[in-house]
Amino acid sequence: MEDDAAVSAADIARLAGVRRAAVSNWRRRHGDFPRPVGGTASSPLFSLPEVQAWLRGRGRPFELAPIDRAWQQLRALGDDLELGARVAAAGAYLAHPVPRADDDPDLRAMLTRLAVDKGAAWTFEQLCERYFEAHSRRLSPTPPEYADLMVRLTGARGTTVLDPACGFGSLLLASGAKSARGQDSDVTTAKIAGLRLQLREVDTEVHAADALREDAFAGQEADVVLCDPPFNERSWGQEELLGDARWEYGLPPRGESELAWVQHCLAHAKPGGAVAILMPGAAAGRRSGKRIRANLLRAGALRAVVTFASGGPDLWLLTRPAPGERPPGTALIAEADVAEVEPLWRAYVERPEAVGERIIDLLDDDVDLTPALRRTAREDSGQAFLAAQQLFDKAGLRLPPLEPAAEELAHTTVGELVKSGALQVWHAPPRPADGDEPLLTADDVLAGGPPTGRAAPDEAAVTAHEGDVVASVTGAVGVHSGPPVRLGPSLSLYRVDPRRLDAEFLAGCLRAADFPVHSASTRIDARRLKVPRYPLETQRAYGAAFRALAEFDRALRTTAEIGRDLVRLGFAALAEGRLRPGAG
């Protein structure tokens, strides 16, 4: 199998234990690096034996792990156009290990051993991860930070959850549902989603059909509906569905497929059930959709429209009105970072009149619910003051417990850690070209938030993974958590060997060296920075204290920013007569 196996640059990076940027550098700098044997100019494939021989000659030998052997065997069984179908077939065998006549016996044996050793669910997830990586330009699962937020805001865990545009099942997997119901128009995609859920022993029903044209769950209701639907589809079936009962709030115009998805989701929510759906920003303000938006507001179905400050889609939160229930008088229209949305929503639920917008004020000629357009109006009212007060009250300020120490320390340096193999260091290239790929900036590292930059794809890019330390020339340092993210200019990546060095401990030492005495113009060479020599367990204890101190710093800065807004809004609201002095 390995004689004719082909690997991508991402495969090589994973197998060799390096970043993909290193593979790009090898290709540029070494004329004897193996030539592509297939793929495309942007996604070339290389001979696995040739890559292994080349790396062995440079002292980087590696052997394929069992899961990588299975992946290579699976990929070698046909072309990449049918790769998804082969992944689905492998998942079907893992879920129901009954041999079929057309099974590859070698692959079947590998999958059986992996299932016994690691578990069938783990094995299939690993195959899926490699499949998504192989087609990363074409496949776009819902970002985990959005999925987790939607789950928390709707209280989806342990309930019956429906996703009518489920893709590979990202939202259903994140939901922690007791019963998961899904639908996707692509047969292979729906099959993979269903298998991922079944292998995790979730009560699952997933159908392969277009949910708007062929509703597989007609007449059925769920506790929670989560959805990340396709955007800007003009041929979604409007002509075929003119009299459909789902259009309770109005027939969606041909160019408003997203409002068809909104009403489909509401039709499948139980009375009082929650809906969270990702929407394009334009859906909040397009004139063609104003009648439906107005009807959603009047009925009390549309509860919130939130624009993420970091970009991306908007989040709409809806509730299916219960019979006889009085519609609410307000809705939340807001811009916020992903991390701020949940506390803002909780503040709105607790004090809707203080934090939300009056629906009567939203029902103007355009019914434009675009949060950015309403920012000025909100800032001129006392409602913004009260919302900021809620956030200020919730900000935590707790220092970690520290005590005096008088020990003599032995030190090493970052450079010595690199030489010993305990640490690897990369520096992000300068000035990336403009594009759409998310890019982490130095300001993002300082704020501890998601990537706000954008850049064009680049094989030389440096990408941070879970547990990597990211540092900027201005002294901002953090340990990355979450999905992989590309680093922007002025950022460096420090990857530790977790058997020898604790990432939080290293991050604290790096920050201590640059905070607050060194500026960007006087920054010393990071390789000369001293790091105390401690056993790993001691490093972890120090790392926990460093992390708590960093969280205190972030909370302090957040509270200061909110406090400045609080003072400004308080003065304005008192002067405008929108607030008055209270008792006490």
Coordinates of C-alpha atoms in Angstrom, one line a residue:
M1 CA 0.0 0.0 0.0
E2 CA 2.7 2.5 0.9
D3 CA 4.6 2.0 -2.4
D4 CA 2.0 4.0 -4.3
A5 CA 0.5 6.1 -1.4
A6 CA 0.3 9.9 -2.0
V7 CA 0.3 12.6 0.6
S8 CA -0.5 16.3 0.7
A9 CA 1.6 19.0 2.2
A10 CA -0.7 18.9 5.3
D11 CA -0.2 15.2 5.6
I12 CA 3.6 15.6 5.4
A13 CA 3.5 18.3 8.1
R14 CA 1.4 16.1 10.4
L15 CA 3.5 13.0 9.9
A16 CA 6.8 14.8 10.3
G17 CA 5.6 16.8 13.3
V18 CA 6.2 20.2 11.8
R19 CA 4.0 23.1 10.6
R20 CA 2.8 23.2 7.0
A21 CA 5.0 26.3 6.5
A22 CA 8.0 24.1 7.1
V23 CA 7.0 21.9 4.2
S24 CA 6.6 24.9 2.0
N25 CA 10.1 26.1 3.0
W26 CA 11.5 22.6 2.2
R27 CA 10.0 22.7 -1.2
R28 CA 11.5 26.2 -1.9
R29 CA 14.9 25.7 -0.4
H30 CA 15.8 22.1 -1.4
G31 CA 16.0 21.2 -5.1
D32 CA 15.9 17.5 -4.3
F33 CA 12.6 17.6 -2.4
P34 CA 10.2 15.1 -4.1
R35 CA 8.2 16.4 -7.0
P36 CA 4.4 16.3 -7.0
V37 CA 2.9 13.1 -8.4
G38 CA -0.7 14.3 -8.6
G39 CA -3.2 16.7 -7.2
T40 CA -3.4 20.3 -8.4
A41 CA -1.0 23.3 -8.5
S42 CA -2.6 24.6 -5.3
S43 CA -3.0 21.2 -3.6
P44 CA -0.2 18.9 -4.9
L45 CA 0.2 15.3 -3.8
F46 CA 3.6 13.6 -3.2
S47 CA 4.8 10.1 -3.1
L48 CA 4.8 8.9 0.5
P49 CA 7.9 6.6 0.0
E50 CA 9.8 9.4 -1.6
V51 CA 8.9 11.8 1.2
Q52 CA 9.9 9.3 3.8
A53 CA 13.3 8.7 2.1
W54 CA 13.9 12.4 1.8
L55 CA 13.2 13.0 5.5
R56 CA 15.2 10.0 6.5
G57 CA 18.2 11.4 4.7
R58 CA 17.9 14.5 6.8
G59 CA 17.6 12.8 10.2
R60 CA 13.8 13.0 10.4
P61 CA 12.6 9.4 10.0
F62 CA 9.0 8.6 10.8
E63 CA 6.7 5.7 10.7
L64 CA 3.0 5.9 9.9
A65 CA 0.7 5.6 12.9
P66 CA -2.0 3.0 12.5
I67 CA -4.7 5.6 11.8
D68 CA -2.5 7.2 9.1
R69 CA -1.9 3.8 7.5
A70 CA -5.7 3.3 7.4
W71 CA -6.2 6.8 5.9
Q72 CA -3.6 6.2 3.2
Q73 CA -5.1 2.9 2.4
L74 CA -8.6 4.5 2.2
R75 CA -7.3 7.3 0.0
A76 CA -5.4 5.0 -2.3
L77 CA -8.6 3.0 -3.2
G78 CA -9.7 5.5 -5.7
D79 CA -9.6 9.2 -6.8
D80 CA -10.5 12.1 -4.5
L81 CA -13.8 12.7 -6.2
E82 CA -15.2 9.7 -4.5
L83 CA -13.2 10.1 -1.3
G84 CA -16.2 11.2 0.7
A85 CA -18.2 8.1 -0.3
R86 CA -15.3 5.9 0.8
V87 CA -15.1 7.7 4.2
A88 CA -18.8 7.2 4.6
A89 CA -18.4 3.5 3.8
A90 CA -15.6 3.2 6.4
G91 CA -17.9 4.8 9.0
A92 CA -20.7 2.4 8.1
Y93 CA -18.4 -0.6 8.6
L94 CA -17.2 0.9 12.0
A95 CA -20.9 1.3 13.0
H96 CA -22.0 -2.1 11.8
P97 CA -18.9 -4.3 11.3
V98 CA -20.4 -6.7 8.8
P99 CA -18.1 -7.5 5.8
R100 CA -19.3 -6.7 2.3
A101 CA -18.1 -8.3 -0.9
D102 CA -16.7 -5.0 -2.2
D103 CA -14.8 -4.1 1.0
D104 CA -11.0 -3.8 0.8
P105 CA -9.8 -6.6 3.2
D106 CA -6.6 -4.7 4.2
L107 CA -8.6 -1.6 5.1
R108 CA -11.2 -3.6 6.9
A109 CA -8.6 -5.3 9.0
M110 CA -7.0 -1.9 9.9
L111 CA -10.3 -0.4 10.9
T112 CA -11.2 -3.4 13.0
R113 CA -7.9 -3.2 15.0
L114 CA -8.3 0.6 15.4
A115 CA -11.9 0.2 16.7
V116 CA -10.8 -2.4 19.2
D117 CA -7.8 -0.3 20.4
K118 CA -9.1 3.2 20.2
G119 CA -12.9 2.9 19.7
A120 CA -15.0 3.1 16.6
A121 CA -16.1 6.7 17.3
W122 CA -12.5 7.9 17.7
T123 CA -11.4 6.1 14.6
F124 CA -14.1 7.6 12.4
E125 CA -13.6 11.1 13.8
Q126 CA -9.9 10.8 12.8
L127 CA -10.8 9.8 9.3
C128 CA -13.3 12.7 9.1
E129 CA -10.7 15.2 10.3
R130 CA -8.3 14.1 7.5
Y131 CA -11.1 14.2 5.0
F132 CA -12.0 17.8 6.0
E133 CA -8.3 18.8 5.9
A134 CA -7.9 17.3 2.4
H135 CA -10.9 19.4 1.1
S136 CA -10.5 22.4 3.4
R137 CA -11.0 24.9 0.6
R138 CA -14.4 23.4 -0.3
L139 CA -15.8 22.3 3.1
S140 CA -16.7 24.8 5.7
P141 CA -18.2 23.4 8.9
T142 CA -19.7 25.8 11.4
P143 CA -16.9 27.3 13.5
P144 CA -16.8 25.7 16.9
E145 CA -17.0 29.0 18.8
Y146 CA -20.3 29.8 17.0
A147 CA -21.7 26.3 17.5
D148 CA -20.9 26.3 21.3
L149 CA -22.5 29.7 21.7
M150 CA -25.7 28.7 19.9
V151 CA -25.9 25.6 22.1
R152 CA -25.5 27.6 25.3
L153 CA -28.0 30.3 24.3
T154 CA -30.7 27.8 23.4
G155 CA -30.2 25.3 26.2
A156 CA -29.9 22.5 23.7
R157 CA -28.0 19.9 25.8
G158 CA -30.0 16.9 26.7
T159 CA -33.0 17.9 24.5
T160 CA -34.3 16.9 21.0
V161 CA -32.4 19.1 18.5
L162 CA -33.1 19.5 14.8
D163 CA -30.7 20.9 12.2
P164 CA -32.4 21.1 8.8
A165 CA -29.1 22.0 6.9
C166 CA -26.8 19.9 9.0
G167 CA -23.8 19.4 6.8
F168 CA -21.4 17.0 8.4
G169 CA -23.2 17.4 11.7
S170 CA -21.1 20.1 13.5
L171 CA -24.0 21.7 15.3
L172 CA -25.7 18.5 16.2
L173 CA -22.5 17.1 17.6
A174 CA -21.9 20.3 19.6
S175 CA -25.4 20.3 20.9
G176 CA -25.1 17.3 23.3
A177 CA -28.6 16.4 22.2
K178 CA -30.5 13.4 23.6
S179 CA -32.1 13.0 20.2
A180 CA -30.5 14.5 17.0
R181 CA -32.5 15.1 13.8
G182 CA -30.8 16.3 10.7
Q183 CA -31.2 16.8 7.0
D184 CA -28.8 17.7 4.2
S185 CA -29.2 17.8 0.4
D186 CA -26.0 15.9 -0.3
V187 CA -26.2 12.1 0.2
T188 CA -22.6 11.5 1.3
T189 CA -22.6 14.5 3.6
A190 CA -25.8 13.4 5.3
K191 CA -24.5 9.9 5.7
I192 CA -21.2 11.0 7.3
A193 CA -23.2 13.3 9.7
G194 CA -25.5 10.4 10.7
L195 CA -22.6 8.1 11.3
R196 CA -20.7 10.6 13.4
L197 CA -23.7 10.9 15.7
Q198 CA -24.6 7.2 15.8
L199 CA -21.0 6.2 16.7
R200 CA -21.4 8.5 19.7
E201 CA -24.5 6.6 20.7
V202 CA -26.9 9.5 20.1
D203 CA -30.4 8.7 19.1
T204 CA -30.1 9.8 15.5
E205 CA -32.2 10.4 12.4
V206 CA -30.6 12.1 9.4
H207 CA -32.1 12.3 5.9
A208 CA -30.5 13.2 2.5
A209 CA -32.9 15.7 0.9
D210 CA -33.3 19.4 0.4
A211 CA -35.2 20.4 3.6
L212 CA -37.1 23.3 1.9
R213 CA -38.3 21.2 -1.0
E214 CA -38.5 17.8 0.7
D215 CA -39.2 18.3 4.4
A216 CA -38.3 14.9 5.9
F217 CA -39.7 16.0 9.3
A218 CA -43.0 17.5 8.2
G219 CA -45.3 17.8 11.1
Q220 CA -42.6 17.0 13.7
E221 CA -41.4 19.5 16.4
A222 CA -38.1 19.7 18.3
D223 CA -37.2 21.4 21.6
V224 CA -34.4 23.3 19.9
V225 CA -33.6 24.1 16.2
L226 CA -30.0 25.0 15.3
C227 CA -29.1 26.0 11.7
D228 CA -26.3 27.3 9.6
P229 CA -28.0 27.4 6.2
P230 CA -26.7 28.1 2.7
F231 CA -26.7 31.8 1.9
N232 CA -27.8 33.7 -1.2
E233 CA -29.6 30.9 -3.1
R234 CA -32.1 32.2 -5.6
S235 CA -33.2 28.7 -6.8
W236 CA -34.4 27.5 -3.4
G237 CA -37.8 26.5 -4.7
Q238 CA -40.0 29.6 -4.2
E239 CA -42.2 28.9 -7.2
E240 CA -42.8 25.3 -6.1
L241 CA -43.7 26.4 -2.5
L242 CA -46.0 29.4 -3.0
G243 CA -48.7 28.1 -0.7
D244 CA -46.6 26.2 1.9
A245 CA -47.9 26.3 5.4
R246 CA -44.5 27.1 6.8
W247 CA -44.7 30.7 5.5
E248 CA -46.6 31.8 8.5
Y249 CA -44.9 35.2 8.5
G250 CA -45.0 35.8 4.8
L251 CA -43.9 34.3 1.5
P252 CA -40.1 34.7 1.3
P253 CA -39.1 36.6 -1.8
R254 CA -37.0 34.7 -4.4
G255 CA -33.8 36.5 -3.2
E256 CA -34.5 35.9 0.5
S257 CA -33.8 32.1 0.9
E258 CA -32.5 32.8 4.4
L259 CA -36.0 34.0 5.5
A260 CA -37.4 30.7 4.2
W261 CA -34.9 28.9 6.4
V262 CA -35.9 31.0 9.4
Q263 CA -39.6 30.1 9.0
H264 CA -38.8 26.5 8.3
C265 CA -36.9 26.4 11.6
L266 CA -39.7 28.1 13.5
A267 CA -42.2 25.6 12.0
H268 CA -40.3 22.7 13.6
A269 CA -39.8 24.3 17.0
K270 CA -42.2 23.4 19.8
P271 CA -44.3 26.2 21.2
G272 CA -41.9 28.1 23.4
G273 CA -38.9 26.3 21.7
A274 CA -35.7 28.1 20.8
V275 CA -34.2 28.6 17.4
A276 CA -30.6 29.8 16.7
I277 CA -29.7 30.4 13.1
L278 CA -26.7 32.1 11.4
M279 CA -27.7 34.7 8.8
P280 CA -25.9 36.9 6.4
G281 CA -25.7 40.5 7.6
A282 CA -27.8 41.8 4.7
A283 CA -30.8 39.7 5.8
A284 CA -31.4 42.2 8.7
G285 CA -31.9 45.1 6.4
R286 CA -32.9 44.1 2.8
R287 CA -36.1 45.9 1.8
S288 CA -37.5 42.8 0.2
G289 CA -37.6 41.1 3.6
K290 CA -39.0 43.9 5.7
R291 CA -42.6 42.5 5.8
I292 CA -41.4 39.2 7.2
R293 CA -39.1 40.9 9.7
A294 CA -42.0 43.1 10.9
N295 CA -44.3 40.1 11.3
L296 CA -41.6 38.2 13.2
L297 CA -41.2 41.1 15.6
R298 CA -45.0 41.7 16.0
A299 CA -45.5 38.0 16.9
G300 CA -42.7 38.0 19.4
A301 CA -40.8 35.3 17.4
L302 CA -37.6 37.3 16.7
R303 CA -35.9 37.9 20.0
A304 CA -32.3 39.0 19.0
V305 CA -30.1 40.0 16.0
V306 CA -26.4 40.0 16.9
T307 CA -23.6 41.1 14.7
F308 CA -20.2 39.5 15.7
A309 CA -17.6 42.2 16.1
S310 CA -15.0 39.9 14.6
G311 CA -17.0 39.6 11.4
G312 CA -18.7 36.6 9.8
P313 CA -22.5 35.9 9.8
D314 CA -25.1 37.4 12.1
L315 CA -26.8 35.4 14.8
W316 CA -30.6 35.4 15.0
L317 CA -32.3 34.1 18.1
L318 CA -36.0 33.2 17.8
T319 CA -38.7 31.6 19.9
R320 CA -41.8 30.0 18.5
P321 CA -44.7 31.8 20.2
A322 CA -46.9 29.7 22.5
P323 CA -50.7 30.0 22.0
G324 CA -52.2 32.8 24.1
E325 CA -48.7 34.1 25.1
R326 CA -48.4 37.9 25.2
P327 CA -45.6 39.0 22.7
P328 CA -42.6 40.7 24.3
G329 CA -42.3 44.4 23.8
T330 CA -38.5 44.4 23.1
A331 CA -35.8 42.7 21.0
L332 CA -32.1 42.7 21.4
I333 CA -30.2 44.3 18.5
A334 CA -26.5 44.4 19.3
E335 CA -22.9 44.2 18.1
A336 CA -20.6 42.1 20.4
D337 CA -17.6 39.9 20.4
V338 CA -18.4 36.2 20.5
A339 CA -17.4 36.0 24.2
E340 CA -19.7 39.0 25.1
V341 CA -22.9 37.6 23.5
E342 CA -23.9 35.2 26.2
P343 CA -23.6 37.7 29.1
L344 CA -25.3 40.4 27.0
W345 CA -28.2 37.9 26.2
R346 CA -28.5 37.0 29.9
A347 CA -28.6 40.7 30.8
Y348 CA -31.4 41.2 28.2
V349 CA -33.4 38.3 29.6
E350 CA -33.2 39.7 33.1
R351 CA -34.0 43.3 32.1
P352 CA -35.5 43.4 28.6
E353 CA -36.8 46.9 28.9
A354 CA -33.4 48.3 30.0
V355 CA -31.2 46.4 27.5
G356 CA -33.4 45.7 24.5
E357 CA -34.9 47.9 21.8
R358 CA -38.6 48.7 21.8
I359 CA -40.3 46.8 19.0
I360 CA -42.6 49.7 18.3
D361 CA -39.4 51.7 17.5
L362 CA -38.1 49.0 15.2
L363 CA -41.3 48.9 13.1
D364 CA -40.4 51.9 10.9
D365 CA -40.6 52.1 7.2
D366 CA -37.7 49.8 6.5
V367 CA -37.7 47.6 9.6
D368 CA -33.9 47.6 9.3
L369 CA -32.5 45.5 12.2
T370 CA -28.9 45.9 11.2
P371 CA -27.2 46.4 14.6
A372 CA -24.5 48.9 13.3
L373 CA -27.2 51.3 12.1
R374 CA -28.8 51.4 15.5
R375 CA -25.6 52.0 17.5
T376 CA -26.0 55.8 17.7
A377 CA -29.6 55.7 18.7
R378 CA -28.8 53.2 21.5
E379 CA -25.9 55.3 22.8
D380 CA -28.2 58.3 23.1
S381 CA -30.5 56.5 25.5
G382 CA -30.3 55.3 29.1
Q383 CA -30.7 51.7 27.9
A384 CA -27.0 51.5 26.8
F385 CA -26.0 52.7 30.3
L386 CA -27.9 50.0 32.0
A387 CA -26.6 47.3 29.6
A388 CA -23.0 48.4 30.3
Q389 CA -23.8 48.4 34.0
Q390 CA -24.9 44.7 33.7
L391 CA -21.6 43.8 32.0
F392 CA -19.6 45.8 34.6
D393 CA -21.3 44.0 37.4
K394 CA -20.5 40.6 35.9
A395 CA -16.8 41.2 35.2
G396 CA -14.7 39.1 37.6
L397 CA -11.6 40.5 39.3
R398 CA -9.8 37.8 41.3
L399 CA -6.0 37.6 41.8
P400 CA -4.5 34.2 42.1
P401 CA -3.2 33.3 45.6
L402 CA 0.6 34.0 45.8
E403 CA 3.0 33.7 48.7
P404 CA 6.7 34.7 49.3
A405 CA 9.4 32.5 48.0
A406 CA 13.2 32.8 48.6
E407 CA 14.6 29.9 46.5
E408 CA 17.8 30.2 44.4
L409 CA 16.8 29.4 40.8
A410 CA 18.8 27.7 38.1
H411 CA 17.9 28.9 34.6
T412 CA 18.0 27.8 31.0
T413 CA 17.2 30.0 28.0
V414 CA 14.7 29.8 25.1
G415 CA 17.5 29.1 22.7
E416 CA 18.8 26.2 24.8
L417 CA 15.2 24.8 25.0
V418 CA 15.1 24.9 21.2
K419 CA 18.4 23.2 20.8
S420 CA 17.4 20.4 23.2
G421 CA 14.2 19.8 21.2
A422 CA 11.8 20.8 24.1
L423 CA 10.7 23.8 22.0
Q424 CA 10.2 24.9 18.4
V425 CA 9.9 28.5 17.3
W426 CA 8.4 30.0 14.1
H427 CA 7.9 33.7 13.1
A428 CA 5.0 34.7 11.0
P429 CA 5.9 36.3 7.6
P430 CA 5.3 40.1 7.2
R431 CA 2.6 41.9 5.1
P432 CA 0.3 39.1 3.9
A433 CA -1.8 39.8 0.8
D434 CA -5.4 40.8 1.2
G435 CA -7.9 37.9 1.2
D436 CA -10.7 36.1 3.1
E437 CA -8.7 33.7 5.3
P438 CA -9.0 34.5 9.0
L439 CA -5.8 36.0 10.5
L440 CA -4.9 36.4 14.2
T441 CA -3.4 39.8 14.9
A442 CA -1.3 41.2 17.7
D443 CA -4.4 43.1 19.0
D444 CA -6.3 39.8 19.0
V445 CA -3.6 38.2 21.2
L446 CA -3.7 41.1 23.6
A447 CA -7.5 41.0 23.8
G448 CA -7.6 37.2 24.0
G449 CA -10.2 37.1 21.3
P450 CA -10.8 35.4 17.9
P451 CA -9.0 36.4 14.7
T452 CA -10.1 39.8 13.3
G453 CA -7.7 40.0 10.4
R454 CA -8.0 38.6 6.9
A455 CA -5.4 37.5 4.3
A456 CA -5.0 35.5 1.2
P457 CA -3.9 31.8 1.4
D458 CA -0.2 31.3 1.7
E459 CA 1.8 28.1 2.0
A460 CA 4.4 29.9 4.0
A461 CA 1.8 30.9 6.7
V462 CA 2.4 30.0 10.3
T463 CA -0.6 28.3 12.0
A464 CA -1.2 28.0 15.7
H465 CA -2.8 24.8 17.1
E466 CA -4.3 24.0 20.5
G467 CA -1.7 24.5 23.2
D468 CA 0.7 26.6 21.1
V469 CA 2.1 29.8 22.7
V470 CA 1.7 32.9 20.6
A471 CA 3.6 36.1 21.3
S472 CA 3.8 39.5 19.7
V473 CA 6.6 42.0 19.5
T474 CA 4.7 44.3 21.8
G475 CA 4.7 41.8 24.6
A476 CA 1.2 40.3 24.3
V477 CA 1.4 36.5 25.0
G478 CA -1.2 33.8 25.1
V479 CA -1.7 30.1 24.8
H480 CA -4.0 29.3 21.9
S481 CA -7.1 27.2 22.4
G482 CA -9.7 26.2 19.8
P483 CA -9.4 25.5 16.1
P484 CA -6.1 26.2 14.2
V485 CA -5.6 29.8 13.3
R486 CA -3.1 31.5 11.0
L487 CA -0.8 34.1 12.6
G488 CA -0.4 37.7 11.3
P489 CA 2.7 39.9 11.1
S490 CA 4.7 40.6 14.3
L491 CA 3.6 37.3 15.9
S492 CA 5.8 34.3 16.8
L493 CA 4.8 30.7 17.6
Y494 CA 6.3 28.6 20.4
R495 CA 5.4 24.9 20.3
V496 CA 6.4 23.0 23.4
D497 CA 7.1 19.3 23.9
P498 CA 4.4 18.7 26.6
R499 CA 6.5 15.9 28.1
R500 CA 9.2 18.4 29.0
L501 CA 7.8 21.9 29.1
D502 CA 4.4 23.4 30.2
A503 CA 2.9 25.8 27.7
E504 CA 1.3 28.1 30.3
F505 CA 4.6 28.2 32.2
L506 CA 6.5 29.2 29.1
A507 CA 3.9 31.9 28.2
G508 CA 4.2 33.4 31.7
C509 CA 8.0 33.5 31.4
L510 CA 7.9 35.2 28.0
R511 CA 5.4 37.7 29.2
A512 CA 7.4 38.4 32.4
A513 CA 10.4 39.2 30.2
D514 CA 8.5 41.8 28.2
F515 CA 5.9 43.2 30.6
P516 CA 6.0 46.0 31.3
V517 CA 9.6 47.2 30.9
H518 CA 10.5 46.3 27.3
S519 CA 9.0 48.2 24.4
A520 CA 8.9 47.0 20.8
S521 CA 11.9 49.1 20.0
T522 CA 14.0 47.6 22.8
R523 CA 12.8 44.0 22.7
I524 CA 15.6 41.6 23.4
D525 CA 16.2 38.5 21.4
A526 CA 13.7 35.9 22.6
R527 CA 16.2 33.1 22.4
R528 CA 18.3 34.8 25.2
L529 CA 15.4 35.0 27.6
K530 CA 15.9 33.1 30.8
V531 CA 13.5 30.4 31.9
P532 CA 13.7 28.8 35.4
R533 CA 14.6 25.1 35.5
Y534 CA 11.7 23.4 37.2
P535 CA 10.3 19.8 37.1
L536 CA 7.2 19.5 34.9
E537 CA 4.8 19.3 37.8
T538 CA 6.2 22.5 39.3
Q539 CA 6.0 24.2 35.9
R540 CA 2.3 23.3 35.7
A541 CA 1.7 24.9 39.1
Y542 CA 3.5 28.1 38.0
G543 CA 1.7 27.9 34.7
A544 CA -1.7 27.8 36.5
A545 CA -0.7 30.9 38.4
F546 CA 0.5 32.7 35.3
R547 CA -2.8 31.9 33.5
A548 CA -4.9 33.2 36.5
L549 CA -2.8 36.4 36.5
A550 CA -3.4 36.8 32.7
E551 CA -7.2 36.3 33.2
F552 CA -7.1 38.9 36.0
D553 CA -5.4 41.3 33.6
R554 CA -8.0 40.7 30.8
A555 CA -10.9 41.2 33.3
L556 CA -9.2 44.4 34.6
R557 CA -8.9 45.8 31.1
T558 CA -12.5 44.8 30.2
T559 CA -13.8 46.4 33.3
A560 CA -11.9 49.5 32.6
E561 CA -13.3 49.7 29.1
I562 CA -16.8 49.1 30.2
G563 CA -16.3 51.6 33.1
R564 CA -15.3 54.3 30.7
D565 CA -18.4 53.6 28.6
L566 CA -20.5 53.5 31.8
V567 CA -19.3 57.0 32.8
R568 CA -19.8 58.5 29.3
L569 CA -23.3 57.0 28.9
G570 CA -24.3 58.0 32.4
F571 CA -23.4 61.6 31.8
A572 CA -25.2 61.6 28.4
A573 CA -28.4 59.8 29.7
L574 CA -28.7 62.1 32.7
A575 CA -28.3 65.2 30.6
E576 CA -30.8 64.0 28.0
G577 CA -33.4 63.1 30.7
R578 CA -33.3 59.4 29.8
L579 CA -32.1 58.5 33.3
R580 CA -32.9 60.1 36.6
P581 CA -31.3 60.0 40.1
G582 CA -32.5 56.9 42.0
A583 CA -33.2 56.5 45.7
G584 CA -30.4 55.5 48.1

